[in-house]
């Protein structure tokens, strides 16, 4: 236990945790304690649910050395499909949500199948599916904002336990916990990470890398399906803009969280913490009335800073460096 | 249940068109002779609810003015390069009259010049080029600065002439946004310090979630100070109406456009006012003018003239009647333009 | 010591009875050559669109803007290709164009530079920002994907701040003499005696030709180009062969930034003004051109011609769909699907040719 | 009893017939050696047996019944364990998980960590390995990693075990432990297949032997005790192999040293290293795996920091910043031990691989490299070193190991270096090519080059070196003048290594 604690103290997660706590404390002070009010906390957490999930959706494909540029398109497409089904076609809420979830999972599955069957780099495949799905999203909803769906789902989206803990945030945490258990403690999860860590070795150990890639993409789609459900539940309505700003944060969270683009790393906690940090930057912008441009600027600086720091740390831990040249590792890996 | 702007605007289009059509073809000061050689293209910047009335009005233009053909093409996808390509492709296919919402106000004059050089009739619709010149034959657009000014005035009225307000808007690096910010500032300056403004929140029109989050954060951090919110972009308007309603804070929201959601907000009192624009009038009067110019029947007395297509403050009081006002404005626009024309 | 290896050693090293190993990098049947396949595809599609819509061959209204676009996106593709050559990516390619054009805009607006002086300043700025990215990557060893993504975020925040501080309309509208003309001039405006060029070919395309020649020359004829490709194949081996890999990484990214700036300039000239949103649409085409053209994502192999053809393919498809009147409801769906098919056929061709005992290059 | 049989197996790769009707019989309770030159098809046969490749002809029989394996998973399930030639561990995983990866123990659907720990510990104990199963594999040394691979193969409790060059990167000590395990397996009536280029080992532990040449078996299940070492070698190379006779060479003792290290310490842990190499001299640097010889070479080239001491080249104190510096300013070349990753550019042409060091010399204005000069230069070295290629445009990755090694060396000869550090030049290279390399290195020295030869192959060292410097734990333990007599030399060297046993693990 002590050894574990020691090891944890040196991890990215620990650094992130410290940053989180420091930022939170800073914001509390800056807001004269207002941030601790139930309402402020609720708002803070309410808008964490979706970022956490899209970060995880990206993390899980990064874990097999793939990437998914279609995160926003899959989520947006699923969200508007659910909205249209409920509002225009009167499909019952649970059924509509299930269909949306399945649509997103199937989109992920298709990504995986395409990568495996065509052997085209995942980067390019998901770029193409992103284009297609954006088209589909527009076709489904046009320029409308759809919001005529039952109150029940809206109250689910806005309900907060004790007025502080939004239900949707808890859903996101549950998904994160399940994903962590899956990646750490189940055989498919371990196989997925093994494929990402060393595809050749995984193959020699009887693991199908193709299967891992398909599972990862499908999982990514499924998580995005849940993100889409939460979006439908908590937004004033859904339109073609949903998902438009998911791509960059989806990379920012796992990368700040310590994920390796080459695959093999499962950083659920790191991703969640990184989403918190990005959210704090947002809150700070509102608190100090900064232009939104500053958020991008700060997030960019934080990502750059954290990777550089992370690199310095691993460099130091490494007993030797073979060559002092950058690693030419390329995203898109297993394909 | 589909609600939203499409539907409500459809109604508008259907309702107003009959009157306008008669005004244009028979009762108007200029009688359009033969426009069968005119092929009209209405080209918005990209997909946006604001432009949906154009689609139906375009069809109306075709029948009312007996045009050779009309098309409505939104594949510009908010990229000036793509929009130029769309315009060129349409020109190559024989379209010779263009009503264009330029994606980039600072670039669109170049596009207009190209089209003019090739002898086409060009109108700048719903947005005017940045700067002092307009290279199109005319510009028929909401005066965004005036609209923002009106919206702010409405906000100030709603909050009782005193207090702090905040302005939510779209893409910061767009000259129209800059004009909106100026309009808001002007109205606030006129209160001599009674009303103060928090820093403008820009760049939240890209998508609904960003707008929603920005509104929620704003309300959480500054909710108690804020008396009113004035919005001059679509997604922030929807998000602010919703956010204020669910936060139960006594904040007055002034929205933009007549989205069904916003209209119902006005009726229920959740939204204090909204500033609607006149997309139907733009497409209808614009189409009529382009038919006259495209058939070479008329020319503009002063090329590049800029006309405000009108903006209308809608409150609970006039929510049921504002459309009449808008139709009147459309008819008036036609008269105004008639005096600007030299016709054979 | 002209011959370090003596006859005896040479004799010992010969293996007279060993069979010559199968050459797998050598000749490839013509149908397996990606570039020729692409060329055929572009020609066939153009013919098809031309038959369906004769307007496709309208010189002024279709071919001229089409070539202008192909030229610009080829330069964008080359910008990405330079970093792909070392196995890196530049996700900030569009934003680098925006920053460099911002500098160019400032030079026109505030310092009253001429057209080409401003371009030069922009190219230098682009190279500098690229070099900065390269330097961070080389120094820290962090993956280029991450560094350029973060840089993209950073610039995305920075650019609007500068524009709002320096301009009224969020754009630099000062146009130096010559800019307006450059936009519309074609080869028809270049005459030798009575013979003039084609009105369908924009003069702006010359920038792309120059870029292609220079980049092509660097990669095929010079030490620098070879070293970049060697670095792309294996950094370790390159470093251990005496190639200054860190410097090569910086140079590749600087070239990328410089070309991005050129593309930004071409965009600014062809749309009209210098504004913050320049380059926003660059990311997708920057990868499509080179990848469709055969450049490897993993590094070590590039194709300048392929980049041109890959760009031409995607641009022609979009133009064709435009002319066919495909609305926004279907446009992106078709684009994405066609893209997948184009990529898959290339893959099928590769597999097929590998089965015949050759290796695609 | 025959446990496993491969019958007339064919395997085709594009343009290569890697296996041509190979038959292999593995008996229970017996260790079977599979020998052959590089590229003979040994690894390919193993990959076919384990279902990694699908055979193009022939059949596989397990317990007399025909089997077909679609994947390594199926062969493992059928009881065939394998240690592949390349190391194959998953970096983020613990030792225990890596060992049991093929069938992770679960309880109630979740991976059972406690079970992993106890189970893995059992297999590690089997190999007398003192490694914590919870340790991440990234912390292991190369040799430890290799041993974990072996534990992994043992863990599936297979009856047929295939070892592909398991001893290539472990110390003789560790090899002995492995041999003890092999003995146990033999006693337990398992069938073991053993691939190695080290014939001494083969004769020590194997009972029977199959020899492959160019994908075909030239000897099937011969009894090893009936064969001599020379006979086996002759079978492998396909003609009578003569012991290498190198021409006499005078070693210049008086010449001023070209390379001189005094009191050098490095960031990677070397302390107080003294070393001198004169022109025309071959200095051997010997040590067990991990002694720090390659690291010393890399520090010398500026890839790691030198913290103390002096490096003198041609008498001048120098500070070499990188390989480029070493090459251009000091004419020092380094033939790396890791051919595939650091030595050659597999995806580039042979021509570029050789020319990479000389572009600086060939270039004209603007860095232009005239193609003609390049081609001529490449052709010269291709011919001198007898590199077998169809054209200079052929990709280096398509060459055999030996030819790749020649390419890796050619670039330094082309650069006209005067000091050459050659690291493990003949690892995984067959007997005949090895001899050719020995002749070449000998010859280079005779031509006046100063050569620092790093090798773990003691016979090679004794054949070539003029002096042998022995290293252990990053320190020079002593120096032995070579008398080219294997018995005395090996004793003296080993004694130096094990002198005053201060060890830090
Ligand atoms: N995947 C592959 N594709 C094409 N050719 C291959 C492949 N794998 C092996 N070969 C070729 O098959 C032949 C046999 O190779 P193999 O690796 O089995 O030799 P080996 O006897 O194990 O040699 P070594 O002692 O060097 O390990 C060689 O000519 C090699 O180039
Ligand atoms: N790829 C590697 N990753 C991590 N550690 C390594 C690696 N290679 C070697 N080491 C460790 O570095 C130390 C010195 O290695 P070095 O390669 O210099 O030894 P060497 O004497 O050349 O032996 P050899 O080259 O035969 O392995 C040893 O502790 C070794 O275990
Ligand atoms: Mg082998
Ligand atoms: Mg070594």
PDB file of C-alpha atoms in Angstrom, chain A residues 34 40 43 47 50 87-88 138 143-145 147-148 231 234-237 239-243 245-246 279 282 285-287 289 291-293, chain B residues 1-2 4 6 47-49 52 74 172 199 201-203 206-210 212-214 216-217 220-222 224 234-235 238-239 242 261:
ATOM      1  CA  UNK A  34     -19.496  32.528  -3.975  1.00  0.00           C
ATOM      2  CA  UNK A  40     -22.391  27.751  -8.406  1.00  0.00           C
ATOM      3  CA  UNK A  43     -23.339  24.880 -12.580  1.00  0.00           C
ATOM      4  CA  UNK A  47     -21.093  21.355 -17.590  1.00  0.00           C
ATOM      5  CA  UNK A  50     -20.206  16.057 -21.364  1.00  0.00           C
ATOM      6  CA  UNK A  87     -40.204  15.765 -30.915  1.00  0.00           C
ATOM      7  CA  UNK A  88     -41.320  15.006 -34.452  1.00  0.00           C
ATOM      8  CA  UNK A 138     -27.696  18.380 -41.103  1.00  0.00           C
ATOM      9  CA  UNK A 143     -31.304  24.522 -39.398  1.00  0.00           C
ATOM     10  CA  UNK A 144     -33.940  24.007 -36.747  1.00  0.00           C
ATOM     11  CA  UNK A 145     -33.445  23.872 -33.024  1.00  0.00           C
ATOM     12  CA  UNK A 147     -36.790  21.146 -28.277  1.00  0.00           C
ATOM     13  CA  UNK A 148     -40.301  19.815 -28.289  1.00  0.00           C
ATOM     14  CA  UNK A 231     -26.686  16.683 -24.081  1.00  0.00           C
ATOM     15  CA  UNK A 234     -29.498  19.223 -20.449  1.00  0.00           C
ATOM     16  CA  UNK A 235     -29.578  21.529 -23.478  1.00  0.00           C
ATOM     17  CA  UNK A 236     -32.307  24.004 -24.281  1.00  0.00           C
ATOM     18  CA  UNK A 237     -32.651  22.106 -27.542  1.00  0.00           C
ATOM     19  CA  UNK A 239     -29.565  21.602 -33.513  1.00  0.00           C
ATOM     20  CA  UNK A 240     -26.864  21.113 -36.085  1.00  0.00           C
ATOM     21  CA  UNK A 241     -24.329  22.918 -33.916  1.00  0.00           C
ATOM     22  CA  UNK A 242     -24.298  20.168 -31.270  1.00  0.00           C
ATOM     23  CA  UNK A 243     -20.934  18.466 -31.222  1.00  0.00           C
ATOM     24  CA  UNK A 245     -16.857  22.087 -30.372  1.00  0.00           C
ATOM     25  CA  UNK A 246     -16.102  18.603 -29.095  1.00  0.00           C
ATOM     26  CA  UNK A 279     -13.704  23.649 -16.701  1.00  0.00           C
ATOM     27  CA  UNK A 282     -13.846  28.378 -18.153  1.00  0.00           C
ATOM     28  CA  UNK A 285     -13.027  33.358 -17.573  1.00  0.00           C
ATOM     29  CA  UNK A 286     -16.555  34.048 -16.386  1.00  0.00           C
ATOM     30  CA  UNK A 287     -15.295  35.132 -12.990  1.00  0.00           C
ATOM     31  CA  UNK A 289     -14.894  38.513 -17.422  1.00  0.00           C
ATOM     32  CA  UNK A 291     -12.677  37.194 -23.527  1.00  0.00           C
ATOM     33  CA  UNK A 292     -13.255  33.583 -24.526  1.00  0.00           C
ATOM     34  CA  UNK A 293     -10.117  33.826 -26.619  1.00  0.00           C
TER      35      UNK A 293
ATOM     36  CA  UNK B   1     -43.643  20.639 -32.032  1.00  0.00           C
ATOM     37  CA  UNK B   2     -41.086  21.466 -34.689  1.00  0.00           C
ATOM     38  CA  UNK B   4     -38.640  27.351 -34.150  1.00  0.00           C
ATOM     39  CA  UNK B   6     -38.648  27.962 -39.778  1.00  0.00           C
ATOM     40  CA  UNK B  47     -27.014  27.004 -43.132  1.00  0.00           C
ATOM     41  CA  UNK B  48     -28.759  29.149 -40.508  1.00  0.00           C
ATOM     42  CA  UNK B  49     -32.361  29.408 -39.361  1.00  0.00           C
ATOM     43  CA  UNK B  52     -34.897  29.643 -44.044  1.00  0.00           C
ATOM     44  CA  UNK B  74     -26.552  27.269 -48.669  1.00  0.00           C
ATOM     45  CA  UNK B 172     -15.659  38.415 -32.370  1.00  0.00           C
ATOM     46  CA  UNK B 199     -17.423  43.085 -20.669  1.00  0.00           C
ATOM     47  CA  UNK B 201     -19.102  37.945 -24.161  1.00  0.00           C
ATOM     48  CA  UNK B 202     -18.248  37.011 -27.723  1.00  0.00           C
ATOM     49  CA  UNK B 203     -17.633  33.848 -29.697  1.00  0.00           C
ATOM     50  CA  UNK B 206     -20.683  28.526 -32.708  1.00  0.00           C
ATOM     51  CA  UNK B 207     -22.850  25.997 -30.983  1.00  0.00           C
ATOM     52  CA  UNK B 208     -25.653  25.823 -28.490  1.00  0.00           C
ATOM     53  CA  UNK B 209     -23.698  24.079 -25.752  1.00  0.00           C
ATOM     54  CA  UNK B 210     -20.960  26.680 -25.675  1.00  0.00           C
ATOM     55  CA  UNK B 212     -25.435  27.500 -22.709  1.00  0.00           C
ATOM     56  CA  UNK B 213     -22.288  26.985 -20.691  1.00  0.00           C
ATOM     57  CA  UNK B 214     -21.244  30.605 -21.049  1.00  0.00           C
ATOM     58  CA  UNK B 216     -24.693  29.388 -16.951  1.00  0.00           C
ATOM     59  CA  UNK B 217     -21.206  30.450 -15.891  1.00  0.00           C
ATOM     60  CA  UNK B 220     -23.390  31.662 -11.529  1.00  0.00           C
ATOM     61  CA  UNK B 221     -20.610  34.193 -11.152  1.00  0.00           C
ATOM     62  CA  UNK B 222     -22.346  37.496 -11.866  1.00  0.00           C
ATOM     63  CA  UNK B 224     -26.707  38.761  -8.731  1.00  0.00           C
ATOM     64  CA  UNK B 234     -28.941  33.125 -32.369  1.00  0.00           C
ATOM     65  CA  UNK B 235     -27.513  30.442 -30.041  1.00  0.00           C
ATOM     66  CA  UNK B 238     -31.817  30.619 -27.102  1.00  0.00           C
ATOM     67  CA  UNK B 239     -29.390  29.787 -24.307  1.00  0.00           C
ATOM     68  CA  UNK B 242     -33.483  29.115 -21.244  1.00  0.00           C
ATOM     69  CA  UNK B 261     -39.153  29.368 -28.496  1.00  0.00           C
TER      70      UNK B 261
END
